[in-house]
């Protein structure tokens, strides 16, 4: 009968009277089910799509449509009669890709030393500091000649030994200078919190000290209220206890401002990472003889390059510059250290 409406047959010549259709000219499919070589295969688009999806070869089918056309019903009949298709062999498993190297992975021969507890804490805190604190940096040169003269004069007056003996270092005088500058510009002595800016009432200065396992920052508390000899002796005691691993938590936890001095290594200048939750750290370089111009004439002076790292959430540029200028003025006219 005629093909279903969804399968419009292609126009075919009107058959002439004669023998039954089976005896007419060769049908599109032979009795053995194969189309003769080179002969066109008549199949509706829907049947072709169904055969492809079912994995059937339409050339092996006999069409029941007009002029032997293979139609939907032929595909459905073949599917009912055909044995289940053998499952296709599984494709060979693709070997997993080689694991990608992590960023910073070490491929060269090396010896691995596990992290100490201190190194883990240092790493975590410094990463937090750089990720969470918007650093900015202010640098200037400070003349040391007057401070060096004062140091030499004071050390010359110290007893050789005994309770009143002292030996001032340049760093001792710089700690005191930073403490006085924090009194003059107190808004730098602060920390950022989610609720507001915390301004510290006391001037407690953390001093970076290198130890075998890393770095620790013992604190000179009330540094603005202590004399130079007291700061010097306390700093020596704290540094020795730090290197021996004998600091108490209250001796290194806290502080409102930090100092890191690499001048003894000949480092000219560097920028330090802020010690959270503080908002500023002063990096001190080596004192060097450099040419300067004084009153229009060339001269030689001992200059020290200082860089202040600042948390911009707490300290703006002008405020940071004000503090650094105050520190410079105190160091270059150090008699105020005696007051």
PDB file of N, CA and C in Angstrom, residues 134-201:
ATOM      1  N   UNK A 134      47.520  45.599  52.560  1.00  0.00           N
ATOM      2  CA  UNK A 134      47.970  46.388  51.407  1.00  0.00           C
ATOM      3  C   UNK A 134      49.208  47.209  51.775  1.00  0.00           C
ATOM      4  N   UNK A 135      50.386  46.637  51.485  1.00  0.00           N
ATOM      5  CA  UNK A 135      51.643  47.299  51.824  1.00  0.00           C
ATOM      6  C   UNK A 135      51.910  48.495  50.907  1.00  0.00           C
ATOM      7  N   UNK A 136      52.514  49.520  51.449  1.00  0.00           N
ATOM      8  CA  UNK A 136      53.223  50.495  50.620  1.00  0.00           C
ATOM      9  C   UNK A 136      54.491  50.892  51.366  1.00  0.00           C
ATOM     10  N   UNK A 137      55.432  51.518  50.647  1.00  0.00           N
ATOM     11  CA  UNK A 137      56.785  51.673  51.167  1.00  0.00           C
ATOM     12  C   UNK A 137      57.267  53.112  51.001  1.00  0.00           C
ATOM     13  N   UNK A 138      57.947  53.611  52.033  1.00  0.00           N
ATOM     14  CA  UNK A 138      58.536  54.950  52.013  1.00  0.00           C
ATOM     15  C   UNK A 138      60.010  54.800  52.382  1.00  0.00           C
ATOM     16  N   UNK A 139      60.887  55.388  51.590  1.00  0.00           N
ATOM     17  CA  UNK A 139      62.327  55.240  51.806  1.00  0.00           C
ATOM     18  C   UNK A 139      63.000  56.604  51.858  1.00  0.00           C
ATOM     19  N   UNK A 140      63.930  56.750  52.781  1.00  0.00           N
ATOM     20  CA  UNK A 140      64.778  57.949  52.785  1.00  0.00           C
ATOM     21  C   UNK A 140      66.118  57.612  53.443  1.00  0.00           C
ATOM     22  N   UNK A 141      67.087  58.497  53.240  1.00  0.00           N
ATOM     23  CA  UNK A 141      68.422  58.348  53.826  1.00  0.00           C
ATOM     24  C   UNK A 141      68.516  59.181  55.096  1.00  0.00           C
ATOM     25  N   UNK A 142      69.175  58.620  56.094  1.00  0.00           N
ATOM     26  CA  UNK A 142      69.337  59.280  57.386  1.00  0.00           C
ATOM     27  C   UNK A 142      70.832  59.387  57.680  1.00  0.00           C
ATOM     28  N   UNK A 143      71.284  60.573  58.059  1.00  0.00           N
ATOM     29  CA  UNK A 143      72.693  60.769  58.424  1.00  0.00           C
ATOM     30  C   UNK A 143      72.936  60.250  59.839  1.00  0.00           C
ATOM     31  N   UNK A 144      73.995  59.455  60.007  1.00  0.00           N
ATOM     32  CA  UNK A 144      74.264  58.808  61.286  1.00  0.00           C
ATOM     33  C   UNK A 144      75.395  59.450  62.081  1.00  0.00           C
ATOM     34  N   UNK A 145      76.093  60.401  61.516  1.00  0.00           N
ATOM     35  CA  UNK A 145      77.333  60.874  62.135  1.00  0.00           C
ATOM     36  C   UNK A 145      77.120  61.384  63.559  1.00  0.00           C
ATOM     37  N   UNK A 146      76.105  62.187  63.781  1.00  0.00           N
ATOM     38  CA  UNK A 146      75.869  62.731  65.124  1.00  0.00           C
ATOM     39  C   UNK A 146      75.511  61.619  66.102  1.00  0.00           C
ATOM     40  N   UNK A 147      74.717  60.659  65.656  1.00  0.00           N
ATOM     41  CA  UNK A 147      74.339  59.549  66.534  1.00  0.00           C
ATOM     42  C   UNK A 147      75.549  58.688  66.868  1.00  0.00           C
ATOM     43  N   UNK A 148      76.436  58.472  65.901  1.00  0.00           N
ATOM     44  CA  UNK A 148      77.641  57.687  66.160  1.00  0.00           C
ATOM     45  C   UNK A 148      78.546  58.395  67.160  1.00  0.00           C
ATOM     46  N   UNK A 149      78.633  59.707  67.065  1.00  0.00           N
ATOM     47  CA  UNK A 149      79.442  60.466  68.020  1.00  0.00           C
ATOM     48  C   UNK A 149      78.855  60.358  69.424  1.00  0.00           C
ATOM     49  N   UNK A 150      77.521  60.452  69.532  1.00  0.00           N
ATOM     50  CA  UNK A 150      76.874  60.338  70.841  1.00  0.00           C
ATOM     51  C   UNK A 150      77.096  58.946  71.420  1.00  0.00           C
ATOM     52  N   UNK A 151      76.963  57.942  70.610  1.00  0.00           N
ATOM     53  CA  UNK A 151      77.176  56.565  71.076  1.00  0.00           C
ATOM     54  C   UNK A 151      78.589  56.392  71.623  1.00  0.00           C
ATOM     55  N   UNK A 152      79.558  56.872  70.880  1.00  0.00           N
ATOM     56  CA  UNK A 152      80.946  56.731  71.333  1.00  0.00           C
ATOM     57  C   UNK A 152      81.168  57.456  72.656  1.00  0.00           C
ATOM     58  N   UNK A 153      80.602  58.646  72.785  1.00  0.00           N
ATOM     59  CA  UNK A 153      80.776  59.416  74.021  1.00  0.00           C
ATOM     60  C   UNK A 153      80.123  58.719  75.208  1.00  0.00           C
ATOM     61  N   UNK A 154      78.926  58.164  75.016  1.00  0.00           N
ATOM     62  CA  UNK A 154      78.237  57.484  76.113  1.00  0.00           C
ATOM     63  C   UNK A 154      78.946  56.194  76.500  1.00  0.00           C
ATOM     64  N   UNK A 155      79.374  55.416  75.520  1.00  0.00           N
ATOM     65  CA  UNK A 155      80.077  54.177  75.832  1.00  0.00           C
ATOM     66  C   UNK A 155      81.378  54.451  76.580  1.00  0.00           C
ATOM     67  N   UNK A 156      82.011  55.576  76.268  1.00  0.00           N
ATOM     68  CA  UNK A 156      83.262  55.917  76.954  1.00  0.00           C
ATOM     69  C   UNK A 156      83.026  56.204  78.432  1.00  0.00           C
ATOM     70  N   UNK A 157      81.834  56.601  78.808  1.00  0.00           N
ATOM     71  CA  UNK A 157      81.518  56.933  80.199  1.00  0.00           C
ATOM     72  C   UNK A 157      81.028  55.725  80.996  1.00  0.00           C
ATOM     73  N   UNK A 158      80.814  54.594  80.322  1.00  0.00           N
ATOM     74  CA  UNK A 158      80.293  53.422  81.021  1.00  0.00           C
ATOM     75  C   UNK A 158      81.378  52.771  81.871  1.00  0.00           C
ATOM     76  N   UNK A 159      80.941  52.209  82.988  1.00  0.00           N
ATOM     77  CA  UNK A 159      81.863  51.418  83.797  1.00  0.00           C
ATOM     78  C   UNK A 159      82.283  50.187  83.008  1.00  0.00           C
ATOM     79  N   UNK A 160      83.481  49.696  83.291  1.00  0.00           N
ATOM     80  CA  UNK A 160      83.983  48.534  82.555  1.00  0.00           C
ATOM     81  C   UNK A 160      83.150  47.296  82.867  1.00  0.00           C
ATOM     82  N   UNK A 161      82.682  47.176  84.079  1.00  0.00           N
ATOM     83  CA  UNK A 161      81.879  46.026  84.483  1.00  0.00           C
ATOM     84  C   UNK A 161      81.050  46.404  85.693  1.00  0.00           C
ATOM     85  N   UNK A 162      80.155  45.490  86.062  1.00  0.00           N
ATOM     86  CA  UNK A 162      79.312  45.764  87.215  1.00  0.00           C
ATOM     87  C   UNK A 162      77.894  46.104  86.807  1.00  0.00           C
ATOM     88  N   UNK A 163      77.027  46.360  87.782  1.00  0.00           N
ATOM     89  CA  UNK A 163      75.606  46.592  87.501  1.00  0.00           C
ATOM     90  C   UNK A 163      75.347  47.773  86.588  1.00  0.00           C
ATOM     91  N   UNK A 164      76.147  48.796  86.641  1.00  0.00           N
ATOM     92  CA  UNK A 164      75.893  49.979  85.825  1.00  0.00           C
ATOM     93  C   UNK A 164      76.575  49.959  84.478  1.00  0.00           C
ATOM     94  N   UNK A 165      77.265  48.865  84.150  1.00  0.00           N
ATOM     95  CA  UNK A 165      78.001  48.812  82.885  1.00  0.00           C
ATOM     96  C   UNK A 165      77.038  48.642  81.714  1.00  0.00           C
ATOM     97  N   UNK A 166      77.380  49.219  80.605  1.00  0.00           N
ATOM     98  CA  UNK A 166      76.583  49.062  79.382  1.00  0.00           C
ATOM     99  C   UNK A 166      77.498  49.262  78.185  1.00  0.00           C
ATOM    100  N   UNK A 167      77.043  48.771  77.064  1.00  0.00           N
ATOM    101  CA  UNK A 167      77.726  49.006  75.786  1.00  0.00           C
ATOM    102  C   UNK A 167      76.646  49.185  74.738  1.00  0.00           C
ATOM    103  N   UNK A 168      76.419  50.425  74.376  1.00  0.00           N
ATOM    104  CA  UNK A 168      75.327  50.733  73.452  1.00  0.00           C
ATOM    105  C   UNK A 168      75.692  50.322  72.034  1.00  0.00           C
ATOM    106  N   UNK A 169      74.723  49.713  71.342  1.00  0.00           N
ATOM    107  CA  UNK A 169      74.861  49.460  69.903  1.00  0.00           C
ATOM    108  C   UNK A 169      74.103  50.541  69.146  1.00  0.00           C
ATOM    109  N   UNK A 170      74.398  50.651  67.859  1.00  0.00           N
ATOM    110  CA  UNK A 170      73.633  51.594  67.032  1.00  0.00           C
ATOM    111  C   UNK A 170      72.154  51.231  67.080  1.00  0.00           C
ATOM    112  N   UNK A 171      71.858  49.940  67.066  1.00  0.00           N
ATOM    113  CA  UNK A 171      70.461  49.503  67.069  1.00  0.00           C
ATOM    114  C   UNK A 171      69.736  49.948  68.336  1.00  0.00           C
ATOM    115  N   UNK A 172      70.438  49.964  69.479  1.00  0.00           N
ATOM    116  CA  UNK A 172      69.807  50.413  70.722  1.00  0.00           C
ATOM    117  C   UNK A 172      69.326  51.854  70.591  1.00  0.00           C
ATOM    118  N   UNK A 173      70.168  52.695  70.014  1.00  0.00           N
ATOM    119  CA  UNK A 173      69.787  54.097  69.851  1.00  0.00           C
ATOM    120  C   UNK A 173      68.656  54.253  68.838  1.00  0.00           C
ATOM    121  N   UNK A 174      68.641  53.407  67.807  1.00  0.00           N
ATOM    122  CA  UNK A 174      67.578  53.485  66.801  1.00  0.00           C
ATOM    123  C   UNK A 174      66.240  53.025  67.376  1.00  0.00           C
ATOM    124  N   UNK A 175      66.269  52.052  68.290  1.00  0.00           N
ATOM    125  CA  UNK A 175      65.033  51.634  68.959  1.00  0.00           C
ATOM    126  C   UNK A 175      64.443  52.805  69.742  1.00  0.00           C
ATOM    127  N   UNK A 176      65.299  53.497  70.471  1.00  0.00           N
ATOM    128  CA  UNK A 176      64.829  54.649  71.249  1.00  0.00           C
ATOM    129  C   UNK A 176      64.321  55.756  70.329  1.00  0.00           C
ATOM    130  N   UNK A 177      65.014  55.984  69.210  1.00  0.00           N
ATOM    131  CA  UNK A 177      64.566  57.012  68.262  1.00  0.00           C
ATOM    132  C   UNK A 177      63.203  56.664  67.684  1.00  0.00           C
ATOM    133  N   UNK A 178      62.986  55.379  67.348  1.00  0.00           N
ATOM    134  CA  UNK A 178      61.684  54.957  66.822  1.00  0.00           C
ATOM    135  C   UNK A 178      60.595  55.136  67.870  1.00  0.00           C
ATOM    136  N   UNK A 179      60.918  54.851  69.137  1.00  0.00           N
ATOM    137  CA  UNK A 179      59.931  55.001  70.211  1.00  0.00           C
ATOM    138  C   UNK A 179      59.515  56.462  70.372  1.00  0.00           C
ATOM    139  N   UNK A 180      60.489  57.381  70.327  1.00  0.00           N
ATOM    140  CA  UNK A 180      60.151  58.803  70.453  1.00  0.00           C
ATOM    141  C   UNK A 180      59.327  59.258  69.253  1.00  0.00           C
ATOM    142  N   UNK A 181      59.674  58.766  68.051  1.00  0.00           N
ATOM    143  CA  UNK A 181      58.900  59.125  66.853  1.00  0.00           C
ATOM    144  C   UNK A 181      57.463  58.628  66.963  1.00  0.00           C
ATOM    145  N   UNK A 182      57.257  57.467  67.578  1.00  0.00           N
ATOM    146  CA  UNK A 182      55.896  56.954  67.765  1.00  0.00           C
ATOM    147  C   UNK A 182      55.116  57.802  68.766  1.00  0.00           C
ATOM    148  N   UNK A 183      55.796  58.414  69.710  1.00  0.00           N
ATOM    149  CA  UNK A 183      55.119  59.335  70.619  1.00  0.00           C
ATOM    150  C   UNK A 183      54.746  60.627  69.888  1.00  0.00           C
ATOM    151  N   UNK A 184      55.606  61.058  68.991  1.00  0.00           N
ATOM    152  CA  UNK A 184      55.331  62.296  68.262  1.00  0.00           C
ATOM    153  C   UNK A 184      54.266  62.093  67.180  1.00  0.00           C
ATOM    154  N   UNK A 185      54.239  60.905  66.592  1.00  0.00           N
ATOM    155  CA  UNK A 185      53.251  60.591  65.539  1.00  0.00           C
ATOM    156  C   UNK A 185      52.526  59.312  65.972  1.00  0.00           C
ATOM    157  N   UNK A 186      51.640  59.390  66.942  1.00  0.00           N
ATOM    158  CA  UNK A 186      51.067  58.187  67.563  1.00  0.00           C
ATOM    159  C   UNK A 186      50.126  57.390  66.671  1.00  0.00           C
ATOM    160  N   UNK A 187      49.616  57.988  65.605  1.00  0.00           N
ATOM    161  CA  UNK A 187      48.657  57.258  64.771  1.00  0.00           C
ATOM    162  C   UNK A 187      49.301  56.119  63.983  1.00  0.00           C
ATOM    163  N   UNK A 188      50.629  56.073  63.950  1.00  0.00           N
ATOM    164  CA  UNK A 188      51.309  54.946  63.292  1.00  0.00           C
ATOM    165  C   UNK A 188      51.353  53.734  64.225  1.00  0.00           C
ATOM    166  N   UNK A 189      51.229  53.979  65.517  1.00  0.00           N
ATOM    167  CA  UNK A 189      51.254  52.914  66.524  1.00  0.00           C
ATOM    168  C   UNK A 189      49.846  52.338  66.651  1.00  0.00           C
ATOM    169  N   UNK A 190      49.427  51.577  65.638  1.00  0.00           N
ATOM    170  CA  UNK A 190      48.020  51.176  65.538  1.00  0.00           C
ATOM    171  C   UNK A 190      47.886  49.881  64.752  1.00  0.00           C
ATOM    172  N   UNK A 191      46.684  49.315  64.798  1.00  0.00           N
ATOM    173  CA  UNK A 191      46.357  48.102  64.046  1.00  0.00           C
ATOM    174  C   UNK A 191      44.964  48.226  63.448  1.00  0.00           C
ATOM    175  N   UNK A 192      44.777  47.593  62.301  1.00  0.00           N
ATOM    176  CA  UNK A 192      43.467  47.557  61.648  1.00  0.00           C
ATOM    177  C   UNK A 192      42.641  46.417  62.229  1.00  0.00           C
ATOM    178  N   UNK A 193      41.373  46.698  62.546  1.00  0.00           N
ATOM    179  CA  UNK A 193      40.413  45.652  62.897  1.00  0.00           C
ATOM    180  C   UNK A 193      39.150  45.881  62.081  1.00  0.00           C
ATOM    181  N   UNK A 194      38.282  44.885  62.008  1.00  0.00           N
ATOM    182  CA  UNK A 194      37.040  45.021  61.250  1.00  0.00           C
ATOM    183  C   UNK A 194      36.114  46.077  61.853  1.00  0.00           C
ATOM    184  N   UNK A 195      36.264  46.321  63.149  1.00  0.00           N
ATOM    185  CA  UNK A 195      35.387  47.279  63.824  1.00  0.00           C
ATOM    186  C   UNK A 195      35.950  48.693  63.849  1.00  0.00           C
ATOM    187  N   UNK A 196      37.232  48.836  63.569  1.00  0.00           N
ATOM    188  CA  UNK A 196      37.852  50.154  63.617  1.00  0.00           C
ATOM    189  C   UNK A 196      39.358  50.032  63.727  1.00  0.00           C
ATOM    190  N   UNK A 197      40.033  51.159  63.889  1.00  0.00           N
ATOM    191  CA  UNK A 197      41.486  51.177  64.047  1.00  0.00           C
ATOM    192  C   UNK A 197      41.804  51.221  65.536  1.00  0.00           C
ATOM    193  N   UNK A 198      42.644  50.280  65.974  1.00  0.00           N
ATOM    194  CA  UNK A 198      43.043  50.211  67.384  1.00  0.00           C
ATOM    195  C   UNK A 198      44.343  50.991  67.566  1.00  0.00           C
ATOM    196  N   UNK A 199      44.297  52.062  68.338  1.00  0.00           N
ATOM    197  CA  UNK A 199      45.490  52.866  68.632  1.00  0.00           C
ATOM    198  C   UNK A 199      46.064  52.411  69.978  1.00  0.00           C
ATOM    199  N   UNK A 200      47.328  52.017  69.962  1.00  0.00           N
ATOM    200  CA  UNK A 200      47.944  51.480  71.176  1.00  0.00           C
ATOM    201  C   UNK A 200      48.309  52.602  72.150  1.00  0.00           C
ATOM    202  N   UNK A 201      48.068  52.342  73.415  1.00  0.00           N
ATOM    203  CA  UNK A 201      48.398  53.324  74.448  1.00  0.00           C
ATOM    204  C   UNK A 201      49.878  53.268  74.825  1.00  0.00           C
TER     205      UNK A 201
END
